[in-house]
């Protein structure tokens, strides 16, 4: 194979590999993140799948497990302090978590340092637990039905532990999040 052919093959392989890393969204213009595709997906109660067990260390090194929240609606947010849309949606998550005390919020830290995330949460007054998931093993547990496609992604799990909704948008609003929590709470059997 000639040098020109090998270079062309290498370029094609590189492009395919890069396309495979782009996830659901598109490359954002700032911050090097892959932005979400703007979808909000709800799942009818009869079609819901069991939410994954999420367990690991929080930002202080303490053990956290989602099993402790059985019987509650749980909002799970995959985020990083380096991510501009994550930083933008943080006040929404804080507001709703403060107002809906019967709902448990859990962060899944992606590709970030716990110290950076802790400083960010403290600056925003966010007090719900964040589990360090830098290898992406926890978000991968959401499987193929409602997988993480970009950061941030938020899932709403109903009180029976079934995944009721996924939010893959970089423009999360209080109204959207409250509506999905209400949907998860009212459509459980």
mmCIF file of C-alpha atoms in Angstrom:
data_model
loop_
_atom_site.group_PDB
_atom_site.id
_atom_site.type_symbol
_atom_site.label_atom_id
_atom_site.label_comp_id
_atom_site.label_asym_id
_atom_site.label_seq_id
_atom_site.Cartn_x
_atom_site.Cartn_y
_atom_site.Cartn_z
ATOM 1 C CA UNK A 1 0.000 0.000 0.000
ATOM 2 C CA UNK A 2 1.388 3.403 -0.911
ATOM 3 C CA UNK A 3 2.024 6.150 1.637
ATOM 4 C CA UNK A 4 -0.840 8.163 0.134
ATOM 5 C CA UNK A 5 -3.259 5.200 0.495
ATOM 6 C CA UNK A 6 -2.168 4.540 4.087
ATOM 7 C CA UNK A 7 -2.657 8.225 4.931
ATOM 8 C CA UNK A 8 -6.137 8.207 3.403
ATOM 9 C CA UNK A 9 -7.097 5.038 5.268
ATOM 10 C CA UNK A 10 -5.758 6.487 8.533
ATOM 11 C CA UNK A 11 -7.766 9.669 8.001
ATOM 12 C CA UNK A 12 -10.981 7.729 7.401
ATOM 13 C CA UNK A 13 -10.400 5.579 10.499
ATOM 14 C CA UNK A 14 -9.763 8.710 12.576
ATOM 15 C CA UNK A 15 -12.942 10.384 11.318
ATOM 16 C CA UNK A 16 -15.040 7.299 12.073
ATOM 17 C CA UNK A 17 -13.538 7.072 15.560
ATOM 18 C CA UNK A 18 -14.217 10.738 16.252
ATOM 19 C CA UNK A 19 -17.789 10.463 14.986
ATOM 20 C CA UNK A 20 -18.362 7.546 17.338
ATOM 21 C CA UNK A 21 -17.320 9.691 20.322
ATOM 22 C CA UNK A 22 -19.769 12.457 19.573
ATOM 23 C CA UNK A 23 -22.748 10.819 21.272
ATOM 24 C CA UNK A 24 -26.256 12.056 20.649
ATOM 25 C CA UNK A 25 -25.505 15.736 20.363
ATOM 26 C CA UNK A 26 -23.289 18.039 18.416
ATOM 27 C CA UNK A 27 -19.936 19.563 19.206
ATOM 28 C CA UNK A 28 -20.471 22.765 21.137
ATOM 29 C CA UNK A 29 -18.663 25.963 20.241
ATOM 30 C CA UNK A 30 -17.215 26.434 23.727
ATOM 31 C CA UNK A 31 -15.810 24.199 26.394
ATOM 32 C CA UNK A 32 -15.113 21.123 24.240
ATOM 33 C CA UNK A 33 -18.280 19.356 25.352
ATOM 34 C CA UNK A 34 -20.795 17.447 23.275
ATOM 35 C CA UNK A 35 -24.090 19.251 23.648
ATOM 36 C CA UNK A 36 -27.368 17.440 24.078
ATOM 37 C CA UNK A 37 -29.880 16.983 21.308
ATOM 38 C CA UNK A 38 -32.668 18.799 23.162
ATOM 39 C CA UNK A 39 -34.891 15.785 23.744
ATOM 40 C CA UNK A 40 -37.089 15.075 26.704
ATOM 41 C CA UNK A 41 -38.159 11.430 26.714
ATOM 42 C CA UNK A 42 -40.917 10.049 28.904
ATOM 43 C CA UNK A 43 -41.686 6.369 29.345
ATOM 44 C CA UNK A 44 -45.193 5.006 29.910
ATOM 45 C CA UNK A 45 -45.416 3.119 33.227
ATOM 46 C CA UNK A 46 -45.930 -0.281 31.562
ATOM 47 C CA UNK A 47 -42.808 0.225 29.409
ATOM 48 C CA UNK A 48 -40.399 1.401 32.090
ATOM 49 C CA UNK A 49 -37.212 -0.457 32.894
ATOM 50 C CA UNK A 50 -35.645 -0.860 36.298
ATOM 51 C CA UNK A 51 -33.281 1.971 37.149
ATOM 52 C CA UNK A 52 -29.700 0.994 37.873
ATOM 53 C CA UNK A 53 -28.194 0.683 41.315
ATOM 54 C CA UNK A 54 -25.921 3.684 41.678
ATOM 55 C CA UNK A 55 -23.255 3.388 44.324
ATOM 56 C CA UNK A 56 -19.847 4.840 44.968
ATOM 57 C CA UNK A 57 -18.001 7.565 46.837
ATOM 58 C CA UNK A 58 -19.320 11.090 47.159
ATOM 59 C CA UNK A 59 -17.187 14.221 46.888
ATOM 60 C CA UNK A 60 -16.031 13.770 50.503
ATOM 61 C CA UNK A 61 -15.156 10.086 50.073
ATOM 62 C CA UNK A 62 -18.272 8.777 51.847
ATOM 63 C CA UNK A 63 -20.235 5.790 50.545
ATOM 64 C CA UNK A 64 -23.481 6.610 48.721
ATOM 65 C CA UNK A 65 -26.019 4.167 47.293
ATOM 66 C CA UNK A 66 -29.276 4.802 45.520
ATOM 67 C CA UNK A 67 -30.741 1.844 47.431
ATOM 68 C CA UNK A 68 -31.098 4.267 50.367
ATOM 69 C CA UNK A 69 -33.700 6.180 48.352
ATOM 70 C CA UNK A 70 -36.073 3.282 47.669
ATOM 71 C CA UNK A 71 -39.677 4.431 47.586
ATOM 72 C CA UNK A 72 -38.812 7.990 46.523
ATOM 73 C CA UNK A 73 -38.740 9.702 43.158
ATOM 74 C CA UNK A 74 -35.038 10.189 42.348
ATOM 75 C CA UNK A 75 -33.521 12.727 39.942
ATOM 76 C CA UNK A 76 -30.083 11.669 38.664
ATOM 77 C CA UNK A 77 -27.932 14.264 36.901
ATOM 78 C CA UNK A 78 -24.717 13.403 35.013
ATOM 79 C CA UNK A 79 -22.569 16.520 35.092
ATOM 80 C CA UNK A 80 -19.119 18.090 35.439
ATOM 81 C CA UNK A 81 -17.994 21.471 36.720
ATOM 82 C CA UNK A 82 -16.021 21.940 33.462
ATOM 83 C CA UNK A 83 -19.214 21.765 31.371
ATOM 84 C CA UNK A 84 -20.858 25.120 30.479
ATOM 85 C CA UNK A 85 -24.427 23.707 30.136
ATOM 86 C CA UNK A 86 -23.988 21.887 33.477
ATOM 87 C CA UNK A 87 -22.994 25.152 35.109
ATOM 88 C CA UNK A 88 -25.996 26.852 33.506
ATOM 89 C CA UNK A 89 -28.514 24.255 34.727
ATOM 90 C CA UNK A 90 -27.134 24.030 38.283
ATOM 91 C CA UNK A 91 -29.431 26.785 39.636
ATOM 92 C CA UNK A 92 -32.451 24.927 38.206
ATOM 93 C CA UNK A 93 -31.433 21.669 39.888
ATOM 94 C CA UNK A 94 -30.761 23.483 43.166
ATOM 95 C CA UNK A 95 -34.078 25.313 43.116
ATOM 96 C CA UNK A 96 -36.138 22.212 42.407
ATOM 97 C CA UNK A 97 -34.194 20.092 44.918
ATOM 98 C CA UNK A 98 -34.736 22.747 47.581
ATOM 99 C CA UNK A 99 -38.464 23.035 46.830
ATOM 100 C CA UNK A 100 -39.260 19.336 46.411
ATOM 101 C CA UNK A 101 -37.877 17.869 49.613
ATOM 102 C CA UNK A 102 -39.712 14.570 49.053
ATOM 103 C CA UNK A 103 -37.636 13.975 45.897
ATOM 104 C CA UNK A 104 -34.023 12.779 46.141
ATOM 105 C CA UNK A 105 -31.437 14.334 43.837
ATOM 106 C CA UNK A 106 -28.133 12.599 43.049
ATOM 107 C CA UNK A 107 -25.303 13.906 40.876
ATOM 108 C CA UNK A 108 -22.997 11.659 38.844
ATOM 109 C CA UNK A 109 -19.680 13.449 38.384
ATOM 110 C CA UNK A 110 -18.203 12.917 34.906
ATOM 111 C CA UNK A 111 -14.564 13.495 33.894
ATOM 112 C CA UNK A 112 -13.913 15.927 36.738
ATOM 113 C CA UNK A 113 -11.929 16.286 39.935
ATOM 114 C CA UNK A 114 -13.920 15.876 43.154
ATOM 115 C CA UNK A 115 -12.286 19.020 44.600
ATOM 116 C CA UNK A 116 -13.418 21.112 41.604
ATOM 117 C CA UNK A 117 -16.944 19.722 41.793
ATOM 118 C CA UNK A 118 -17.106 20.243 45.557
ATOM 119 C CA UNK A 119 -16.007 23.872 45.199
ATOM 120 C CA UNK A 120 -18.600 24.398 42.457
ATOM 121 C CA UNK A 121 -21.408 22.836 44.527
ATOM 122 C CA UNK A 122 -20.452 24.914 47.568
ATOM 123 C CA UNK A 123 -20.456 28.107 45.496
ATOM 124 C CA UNK A 124 -23.957 27.305 44.222
ATOM 125 C CA UNK A 125 -25.336 26.011 47.534
ATOM 126 C CA UNK A 126 -25.961 22.518 46.153
ATOM 127 C CA UNK A 127 -26.218 20.039 49.018
ATOM 128 C CA UNK A 128 -27.501 16.803 47.465
ATOM 129 C CA UNK A 129 -24.928 14.004 47.047
ATOM 130 C CA UNK A 130 -22.734 13.643 43.989
ATOM 131 C CA UNK A 131 -21.166 10.255 43.257
ATOM 132 C CA UNK A 132 -17.785 10.299 41.514
ATOM 133 C CA UNK A 133 -18.191 8.425 38.193
ATOM 134 C CA UNK A 134 -15.127 9.435 36.223
ATOM 135 C CA UNK A 135 -14.964 6.111 34.385
ATOM 136 C CA UNK A 136 -18.592 6.453 33.265
ATOM 137 C CA UNK A 137 -19.510 3.036 34.685
ATOM 138 C CA UNK A 138 -22.581 4.348 36.513
ATOM 139 C CA UNK A 139 -24.079 6.268 33.593
ATOM 140 C CA UNK A 140 -23.463 3.186 31.428
ATOM 141 C CA UNK A 141 -25.828 1.270 33.709
ATOM 142 C CA UNK A 142 -28.739 3.178 32.183
ATOM 143 C CA UNK A 143 -28.193 0.861 29.215
ATOM 144 C CA UNK A 144 -29.513 1.279 25.726
ATOM 145 C CA UNK A 145 -33.113 2.306 26.392
ATOM 146 C CA UNK A 146 -32.313 5.776 27.762
ATOM 147 C CA UNK A 147 -28.517 6.042 27.620
ATOM 148 C CA UNK A 148 -26.421 9.089 28.366
ATOM 149 C CA UNK A 149 -25.800 10.796 25.055
ATOM 150 C CA UNK A 150 -24.115 13.927 26.306
ATOM 151 C CA UNK A 151 -23.254 15.784 29.455
ATOM 152 C CA UNK A 152 -25.465 16.955 31.051
ATOM 153 C CA UNK A 153 -28.137 14.274 31.038
ATOM 154 C CA UNK A 154 -30.798 13.936 33.721
ATOM 155 C CA UNK A 155 -32.987 10.928 34.487
ATOM 156 C CA UNK A 156 -36.119 10.823 36.643
ATOM 157 C CA UNK A 157 -36.714 7.505 38.399
ATOM 158 C CA UNK A 158 -40.160 6.812 39.845
ATOM 159 C CA UNK A 159 -40.835 5.638 43.405
ATOM 160 C CA UNK A 160 -40.829 1.995 42.231
ATOM 161 C CA UNK A 161 -37.283 2.408 40.931
ATOM 162 C CA UNK A 162 -38.263 2.484 37.253
ATOM 163 C CA UNK A 163 -36.798 5.027 34.808
ATOM 164 C CA UNK A 164 -39.658 7.384 33.920
ATOM 165 C CA UNK A 165 -37.860 10.074 31.901
ATOM 166 C CA UNK A 166 -34.580 11.317 30.461
ATOM 167 C CA UNK A 167 -33.705 14.917 29.778
ATOM 168 C CA UNK A 168 -30.952 15.368 27.179
ATOM 169 C CA UNK A 169 -30.988 19.103 26.820
ATOM 170 C CA UNK A 170 -28.576 21.870 27.617
ATOM 171 C CA UNK A 171 -31.472 24.234 28.387
ATOM 172 C CA UNK A 172 -33.126 22.589 31.407
ATOM 173 C CA UNK A 173 -35.919 24.646 32.960
ATOM 174 C CA UNK A 174 -37.664 24.491 36.322
ATOM 175 C CA UNK A 175 -40.973 23.909 34.545
ATOM 176 C CA UNK A 176 -39.628 20.939 32.563
ATOM 177 C CA UNK A 177 -37.977 19.303 35.555
ATOM 178 C CA UNK A 178 -40.986 19.821 37.838
ATOM 179 C CA UNK A 179 -43.276 18.454 35.130
ATOM 180 C CA UNK A 180 -41.204 15.281 34.765
ATOM 181 C CA UNK A 181 -41.023 14.770 38.526
ATOM 182 C CA UNK A 182 -44.797 15.185 38.657
ATOM 183 C CA UNK A 183 -45.180 12.750 35.748
ATOM 184 C CA UNK A 184 -43.007 10.145 37.504
ATOM 185 C CA UNK A 185 -44.902 10.597 40.764
ATOM 186 C CA UNK A 186 -48.386 10.428 39.277
ATOM 187 C CA UNK A 187 -47.867 7.582 36.849
ATOM 188 C CA UNK A 188 -46.526 4.951 39.183
ATOM 189 C CA UNK A 189 -48.606 1.941 40.022
#
